[in-house]
GROMACS .gro file of C-alpha atoms in nm:
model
  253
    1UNK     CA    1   1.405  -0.062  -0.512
    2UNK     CA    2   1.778   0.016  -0.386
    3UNK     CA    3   1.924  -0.193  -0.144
    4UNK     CA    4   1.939  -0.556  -0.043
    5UNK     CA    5   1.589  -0.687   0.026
    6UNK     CA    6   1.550  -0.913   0.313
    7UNK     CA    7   1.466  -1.290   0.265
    8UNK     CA    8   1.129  -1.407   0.387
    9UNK     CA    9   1.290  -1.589   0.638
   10UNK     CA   10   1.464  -1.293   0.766
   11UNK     CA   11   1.177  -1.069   0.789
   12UNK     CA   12   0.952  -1.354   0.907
   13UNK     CA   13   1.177  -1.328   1.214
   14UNK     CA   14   1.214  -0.948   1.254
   15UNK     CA   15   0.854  -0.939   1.258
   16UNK     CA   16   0.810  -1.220   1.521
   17UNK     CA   17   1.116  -1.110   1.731
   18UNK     CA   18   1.044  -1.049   2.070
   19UNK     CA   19   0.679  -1.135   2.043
   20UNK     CA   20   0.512  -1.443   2.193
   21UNK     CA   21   0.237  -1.596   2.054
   22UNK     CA   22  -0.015  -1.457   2.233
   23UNK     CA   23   0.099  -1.120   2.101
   24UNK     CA   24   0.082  -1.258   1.771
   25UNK     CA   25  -0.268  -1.343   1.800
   26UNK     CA   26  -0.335  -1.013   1.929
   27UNK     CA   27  -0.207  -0.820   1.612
   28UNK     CA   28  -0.408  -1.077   1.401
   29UNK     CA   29  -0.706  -1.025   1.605
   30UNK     CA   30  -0.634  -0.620   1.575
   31UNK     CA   31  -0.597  -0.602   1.190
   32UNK     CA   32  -0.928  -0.793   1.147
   33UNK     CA   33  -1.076  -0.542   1.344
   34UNK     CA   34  -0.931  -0.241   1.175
   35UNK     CA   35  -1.050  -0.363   0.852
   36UNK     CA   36  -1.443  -0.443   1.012
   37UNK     CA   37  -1.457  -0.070   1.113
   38UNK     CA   38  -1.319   0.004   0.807
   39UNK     CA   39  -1.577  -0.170   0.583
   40UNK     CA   40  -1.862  -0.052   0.865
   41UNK     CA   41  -1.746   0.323   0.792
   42UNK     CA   42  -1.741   0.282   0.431
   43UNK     CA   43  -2.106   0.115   0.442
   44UNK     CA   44  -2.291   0.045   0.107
   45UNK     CA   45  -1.996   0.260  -0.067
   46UNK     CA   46  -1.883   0.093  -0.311
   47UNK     CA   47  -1.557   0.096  -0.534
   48UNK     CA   48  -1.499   0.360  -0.803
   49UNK     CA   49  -1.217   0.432  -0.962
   50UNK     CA   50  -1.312   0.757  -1.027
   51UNK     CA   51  -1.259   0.844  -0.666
   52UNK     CA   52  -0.915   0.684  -0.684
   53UNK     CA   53  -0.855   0.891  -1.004
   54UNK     CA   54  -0.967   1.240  -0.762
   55UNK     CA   55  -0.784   1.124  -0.479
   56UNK     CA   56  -0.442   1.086  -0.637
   57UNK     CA   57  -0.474   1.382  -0.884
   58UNK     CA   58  -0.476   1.606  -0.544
   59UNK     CA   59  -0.211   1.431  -0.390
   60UNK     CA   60   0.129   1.653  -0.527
   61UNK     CA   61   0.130   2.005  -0.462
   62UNK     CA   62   0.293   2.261  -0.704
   63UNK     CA   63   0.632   2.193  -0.470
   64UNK     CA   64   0.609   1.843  -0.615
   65UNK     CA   65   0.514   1.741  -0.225
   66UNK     CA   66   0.309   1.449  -0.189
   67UNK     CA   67   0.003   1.530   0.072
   68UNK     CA   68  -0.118   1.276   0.307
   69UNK     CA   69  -0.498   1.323   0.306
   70UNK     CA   70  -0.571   1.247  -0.032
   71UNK     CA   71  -0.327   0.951  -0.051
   72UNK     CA   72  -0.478   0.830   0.263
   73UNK     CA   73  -0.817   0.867   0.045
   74UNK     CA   74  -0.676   0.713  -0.253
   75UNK     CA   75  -0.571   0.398  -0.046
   76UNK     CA   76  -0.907   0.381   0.087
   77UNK     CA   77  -1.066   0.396  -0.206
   78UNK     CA   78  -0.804   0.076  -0.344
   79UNK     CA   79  -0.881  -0.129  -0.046
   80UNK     CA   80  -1.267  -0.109  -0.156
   81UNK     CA   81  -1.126  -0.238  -0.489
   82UNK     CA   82  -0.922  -0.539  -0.360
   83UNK     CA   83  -1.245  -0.618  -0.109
   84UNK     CA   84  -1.449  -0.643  -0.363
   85UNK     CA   85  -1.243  -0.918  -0.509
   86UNK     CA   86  -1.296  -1.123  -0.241
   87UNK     CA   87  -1.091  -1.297   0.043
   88UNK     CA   88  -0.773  -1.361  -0.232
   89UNK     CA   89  -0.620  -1.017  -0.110
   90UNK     CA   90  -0.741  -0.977   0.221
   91UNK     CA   91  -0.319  -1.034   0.315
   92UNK     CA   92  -0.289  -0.717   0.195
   93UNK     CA   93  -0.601  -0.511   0.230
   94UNK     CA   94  -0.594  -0.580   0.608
   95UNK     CA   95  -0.245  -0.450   0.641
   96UNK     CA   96  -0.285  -0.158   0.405
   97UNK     CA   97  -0.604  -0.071   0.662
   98UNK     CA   98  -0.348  -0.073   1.005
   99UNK     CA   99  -0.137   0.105   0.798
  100UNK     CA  100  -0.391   0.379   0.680
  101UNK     CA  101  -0.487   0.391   1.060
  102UNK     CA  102  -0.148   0.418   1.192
  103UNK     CA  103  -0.081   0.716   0.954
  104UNK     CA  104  -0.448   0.912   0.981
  105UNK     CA  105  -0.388   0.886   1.393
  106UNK     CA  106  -0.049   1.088   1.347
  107UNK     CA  107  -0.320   1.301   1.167
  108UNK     CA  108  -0.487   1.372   1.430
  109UNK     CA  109  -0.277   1.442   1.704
  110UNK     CA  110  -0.126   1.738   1.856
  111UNK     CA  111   0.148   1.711   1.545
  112UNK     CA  112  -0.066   1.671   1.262
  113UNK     CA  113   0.128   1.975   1.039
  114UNK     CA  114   0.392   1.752   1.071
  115UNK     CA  115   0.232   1.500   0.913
  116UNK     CA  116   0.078   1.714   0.616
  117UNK     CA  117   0.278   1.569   0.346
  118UNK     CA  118   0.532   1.313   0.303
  119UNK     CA  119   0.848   1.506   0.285
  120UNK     CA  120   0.778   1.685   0.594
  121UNK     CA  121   0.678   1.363   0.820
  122UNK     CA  122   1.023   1.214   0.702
  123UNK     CA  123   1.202   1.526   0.797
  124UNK     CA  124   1.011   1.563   1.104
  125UNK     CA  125   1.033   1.201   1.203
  126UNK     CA  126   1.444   1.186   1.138
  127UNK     CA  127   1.532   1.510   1.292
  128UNK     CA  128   1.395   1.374   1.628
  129UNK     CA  129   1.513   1.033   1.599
  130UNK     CA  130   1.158   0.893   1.562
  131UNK     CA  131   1.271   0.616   1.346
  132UNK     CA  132   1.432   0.275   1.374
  133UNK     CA  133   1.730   0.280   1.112
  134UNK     CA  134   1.835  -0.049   1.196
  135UNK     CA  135   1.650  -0.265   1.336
  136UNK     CA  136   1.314  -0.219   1.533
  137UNK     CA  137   1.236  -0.141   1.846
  138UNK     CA  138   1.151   0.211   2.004
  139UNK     CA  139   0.967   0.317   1.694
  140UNK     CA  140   0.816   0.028   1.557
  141UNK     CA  141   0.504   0.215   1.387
  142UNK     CA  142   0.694   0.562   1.303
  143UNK     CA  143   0.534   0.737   1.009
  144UNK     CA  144   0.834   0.669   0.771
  145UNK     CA  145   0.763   0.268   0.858
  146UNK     CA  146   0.429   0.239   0.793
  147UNK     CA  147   0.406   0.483   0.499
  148UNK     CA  148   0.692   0.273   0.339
  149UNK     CA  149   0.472  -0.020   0.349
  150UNK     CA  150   0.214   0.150   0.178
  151UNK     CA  151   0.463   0.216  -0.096
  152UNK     CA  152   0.549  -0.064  -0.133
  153UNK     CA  153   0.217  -0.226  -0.216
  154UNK     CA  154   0.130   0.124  -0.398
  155UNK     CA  155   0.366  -0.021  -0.700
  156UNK     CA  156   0.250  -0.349  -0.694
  157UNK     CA  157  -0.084  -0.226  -0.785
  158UNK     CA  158   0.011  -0.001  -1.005
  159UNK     CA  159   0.206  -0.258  -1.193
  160UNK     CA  160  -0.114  -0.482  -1.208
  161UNK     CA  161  -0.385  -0.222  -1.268
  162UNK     CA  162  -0.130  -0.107  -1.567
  163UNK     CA  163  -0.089  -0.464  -1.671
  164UNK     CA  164  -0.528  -0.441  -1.667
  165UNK     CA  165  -0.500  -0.162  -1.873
  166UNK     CA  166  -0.234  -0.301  -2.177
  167UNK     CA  167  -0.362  -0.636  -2.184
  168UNK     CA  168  -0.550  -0.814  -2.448
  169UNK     CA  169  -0.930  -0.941  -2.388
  170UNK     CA  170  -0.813  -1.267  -2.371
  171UNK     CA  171  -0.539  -1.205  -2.098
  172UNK     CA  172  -0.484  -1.428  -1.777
  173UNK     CA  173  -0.573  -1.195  -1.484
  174UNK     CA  174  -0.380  -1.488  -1.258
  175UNK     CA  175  -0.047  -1.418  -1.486
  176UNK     CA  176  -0.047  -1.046  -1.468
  177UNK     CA  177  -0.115  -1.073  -1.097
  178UNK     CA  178   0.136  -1.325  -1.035
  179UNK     CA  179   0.377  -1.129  -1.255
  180UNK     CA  180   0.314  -0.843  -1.097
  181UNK     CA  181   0.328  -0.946  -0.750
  182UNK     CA  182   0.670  -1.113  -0.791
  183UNK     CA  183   0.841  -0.815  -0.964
  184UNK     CA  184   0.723  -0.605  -0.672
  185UNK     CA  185   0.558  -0.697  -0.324
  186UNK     CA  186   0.667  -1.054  -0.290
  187UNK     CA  187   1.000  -0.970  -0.250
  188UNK     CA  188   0.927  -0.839   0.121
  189UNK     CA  189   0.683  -1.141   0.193
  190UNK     CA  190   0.779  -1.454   0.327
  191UNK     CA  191   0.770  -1.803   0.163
  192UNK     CA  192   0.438  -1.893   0.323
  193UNK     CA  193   0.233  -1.587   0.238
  194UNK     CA  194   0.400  -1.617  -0.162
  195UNK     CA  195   0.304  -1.962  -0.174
  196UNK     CA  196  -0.046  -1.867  -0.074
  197UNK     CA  197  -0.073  -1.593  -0.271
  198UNK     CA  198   0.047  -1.779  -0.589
  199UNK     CA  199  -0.223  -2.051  -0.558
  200UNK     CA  200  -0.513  -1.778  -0.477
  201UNK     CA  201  -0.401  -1.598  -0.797
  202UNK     CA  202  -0.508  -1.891  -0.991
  203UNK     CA  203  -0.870  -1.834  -0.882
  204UNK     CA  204  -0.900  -1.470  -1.012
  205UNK     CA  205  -1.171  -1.386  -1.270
  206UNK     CA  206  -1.136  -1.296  -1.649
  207UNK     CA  207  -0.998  -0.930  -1.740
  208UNK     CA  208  -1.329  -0.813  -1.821
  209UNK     CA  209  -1.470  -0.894  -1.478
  210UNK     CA  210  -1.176  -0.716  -1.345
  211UNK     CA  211  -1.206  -0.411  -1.567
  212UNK     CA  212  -1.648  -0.404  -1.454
  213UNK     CA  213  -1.549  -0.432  -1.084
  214UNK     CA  214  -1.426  -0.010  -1.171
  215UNK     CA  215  -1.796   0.105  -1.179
  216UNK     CA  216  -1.725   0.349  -1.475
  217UNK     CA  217  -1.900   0.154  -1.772
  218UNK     CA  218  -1.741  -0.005  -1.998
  219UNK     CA  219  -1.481  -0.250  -1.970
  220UNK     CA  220  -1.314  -0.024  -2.258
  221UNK     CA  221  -1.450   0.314  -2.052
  222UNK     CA  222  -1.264   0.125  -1.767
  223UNK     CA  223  -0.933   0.123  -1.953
  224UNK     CA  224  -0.933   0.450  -2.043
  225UNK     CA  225  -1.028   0.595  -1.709
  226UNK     CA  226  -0.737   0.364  -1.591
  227UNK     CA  227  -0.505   0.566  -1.867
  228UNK     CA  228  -0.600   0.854  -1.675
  229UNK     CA  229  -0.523   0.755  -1.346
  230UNK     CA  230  -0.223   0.558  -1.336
  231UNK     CA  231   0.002   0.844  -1.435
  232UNK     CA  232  -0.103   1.056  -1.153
  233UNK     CA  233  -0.082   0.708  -0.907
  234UNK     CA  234   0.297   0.674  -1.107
  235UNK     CA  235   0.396   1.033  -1.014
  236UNK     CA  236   0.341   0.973  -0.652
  237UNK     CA  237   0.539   0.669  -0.656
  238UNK     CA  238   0.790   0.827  -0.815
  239UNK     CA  239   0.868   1.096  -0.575
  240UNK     CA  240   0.804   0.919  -0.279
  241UNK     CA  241   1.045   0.661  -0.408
  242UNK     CA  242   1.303   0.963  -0.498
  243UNK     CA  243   1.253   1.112  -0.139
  244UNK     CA  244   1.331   0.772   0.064
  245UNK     CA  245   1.602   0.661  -0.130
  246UNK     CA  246   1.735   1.026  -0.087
  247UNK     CA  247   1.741   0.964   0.293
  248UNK     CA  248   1.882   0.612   0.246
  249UNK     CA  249   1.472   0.462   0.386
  250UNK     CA  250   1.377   0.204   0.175
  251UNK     CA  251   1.498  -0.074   0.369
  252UNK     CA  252   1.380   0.037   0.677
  253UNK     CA  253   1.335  -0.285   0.946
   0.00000   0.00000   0.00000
C-alpha cells in the first residue's frame, strides 16, 4: 500500500470524531441490521466458491475496467463464506455488508452509469468534489471511501484464501490467518479490534474444514478451484490498486 498508514489510535479517533455516543450506538445498531437483511435475502443460500469464481471472472472488461455489479456479487458471495465461519469475522463481514450497501444504493440512483465501473465512479466522484481528500466530513460515505475499504479487506482475503490454497494438510489455519491479517488489514484497525482478532484466530478449525466450507468436493477439488479463482480475484486487486494510487486515494480519511 503507498503512503503512511494511520495508527489505530489515530483512526480510532477519526472515526469517533464528532460523534457522541449515542451516534455510535446507532451505527452499531445499523450494521447489525444491514447484515440481518443481508443473511434474510440470501436465505438457505449457501456459500460456493464457484459463484465467487463467476463473479470475479466478469468483473474486468476488455478496457481492463473493473465493473461494479459483479464485484458487488463476488463480495456477497465472500461474506457467505466468512458467515459461515462463525461469529470470529463478523468485524469484518458486517462492515463489508454497509459497505456493499453504500455502493449498490449509488447503483441505484439517478447516477448509476456513473457508478458502472470503478474507474468511472473515481473520475466521476473527483471531478465534482464528491470526496474528502483530507479529512472527513461532507462526504463521509463517497463511493471512492467505501469502495477503498472493500479493497482493502479484498487483499486480506486473498492473501489467506492463497495461503489455504499453498499450505500443507497439516497447516495452522490460526497462523495463516493471523499472518495474513497483519501483513494486510490490521494495519488500518485499531489496537482493540487486533487484539480481538488475534485471540479469535486461535479458535479457527483445521485446513481441511476450511477447504469443505467451499462446497465444491474435495478438500483437494477445493484447492484447485481456489487456483482458479484467485488469479482473477488478484487481477482486480491489482488494477484497482493501480487506479487509486494513480489518483493519490489510498489513504483516503
Amino acid at each position: 500500500m503507498a503512503g503512511a498508514r494511520a495508527s489505530g489510535v489515530d483512526w480510532l479517533r477519526r472515526e469517533r470524531a464528532g460523534q457522541p455516543s449515542g451516534k455510535r450506538k446507532q451505527r452499531a445498531e445499523e450494521s447489525r441490521g444491514s447484515l440481518e437483511r443481508f443473511n434474510m435475502a440470501a436465505g438457505a443460500e449457501t456459500f460456493s466458491l464457484r459463484e465467487v469464481l463467476v463473479a470475479f471472472t466478469a468483473c474486468v472488461s476488455e478496457q481492463r475496467e473493473v465493473r461494479v455489479d459483479p464485484y458487488l456479487a463476488g463480495w456477497k458471495g465472500l461474506v457467505r463464506f466468512l458467515n459461515c465461519l462463525g461469529t470470529i469475522f463478523s468485524f469484518i463481514s458486517k462492515d463489508a455488508v454497509t459497505k456493499i450497501e453504500i455502493i449498490e444504493n449509488y447503483r441505484n440512483s439517478d447516477q448509476r452509469e456513473k457508478y458502472l465501473t470503478v474507474q468511472s465512479m473515481v473520475e466521476y466522484e473527483l471531478a465534482n468534489g464528491l470526496v474528502d481528500l483530507q479529512q472527513r466530513s461532507k462526504h463521509p460515505n463517497s463511493g471512492c471511501r467505501t469502495f477503498l475499504r472493500l479493497h482493502r479487506a479484498l487483499h486480506w482475503l486473498q492473501m489467506f484464501l492463497e495461503g489455504l490454497r499453498t499450505g500443507e494438510d497439516n497447516s495452522k489455519t490460526s497462523v495463516i490467518c493471523s499472518e495474513t491479517y497483519n501483513a494486510s488489514l490490521a494495519n488500518y484497525h485499531p489496537w482493540i479490534i487486533r487484539k480481538a482478532a488475534g485471540v479469535a484466530f486461535c479458535a479457527l478449525p483445521t485446513r481441511n474444514t476450511f477447504l469443505e466450507t467451499m462446497n465444491v468436493g474435495t478438500a483437494e477439488e477445493a484447492v484447485a478451484m481456489l487456483g482458479d479463482a484467485l488469479p482473477y480475484i488478484c487481477e482486480v486487486y491489482k488494477i484497482t490498486e493501480e487506479l487509486y494510487a494513480q489518483h493519490k486515494l489510498l489513504d483516503l480519511p
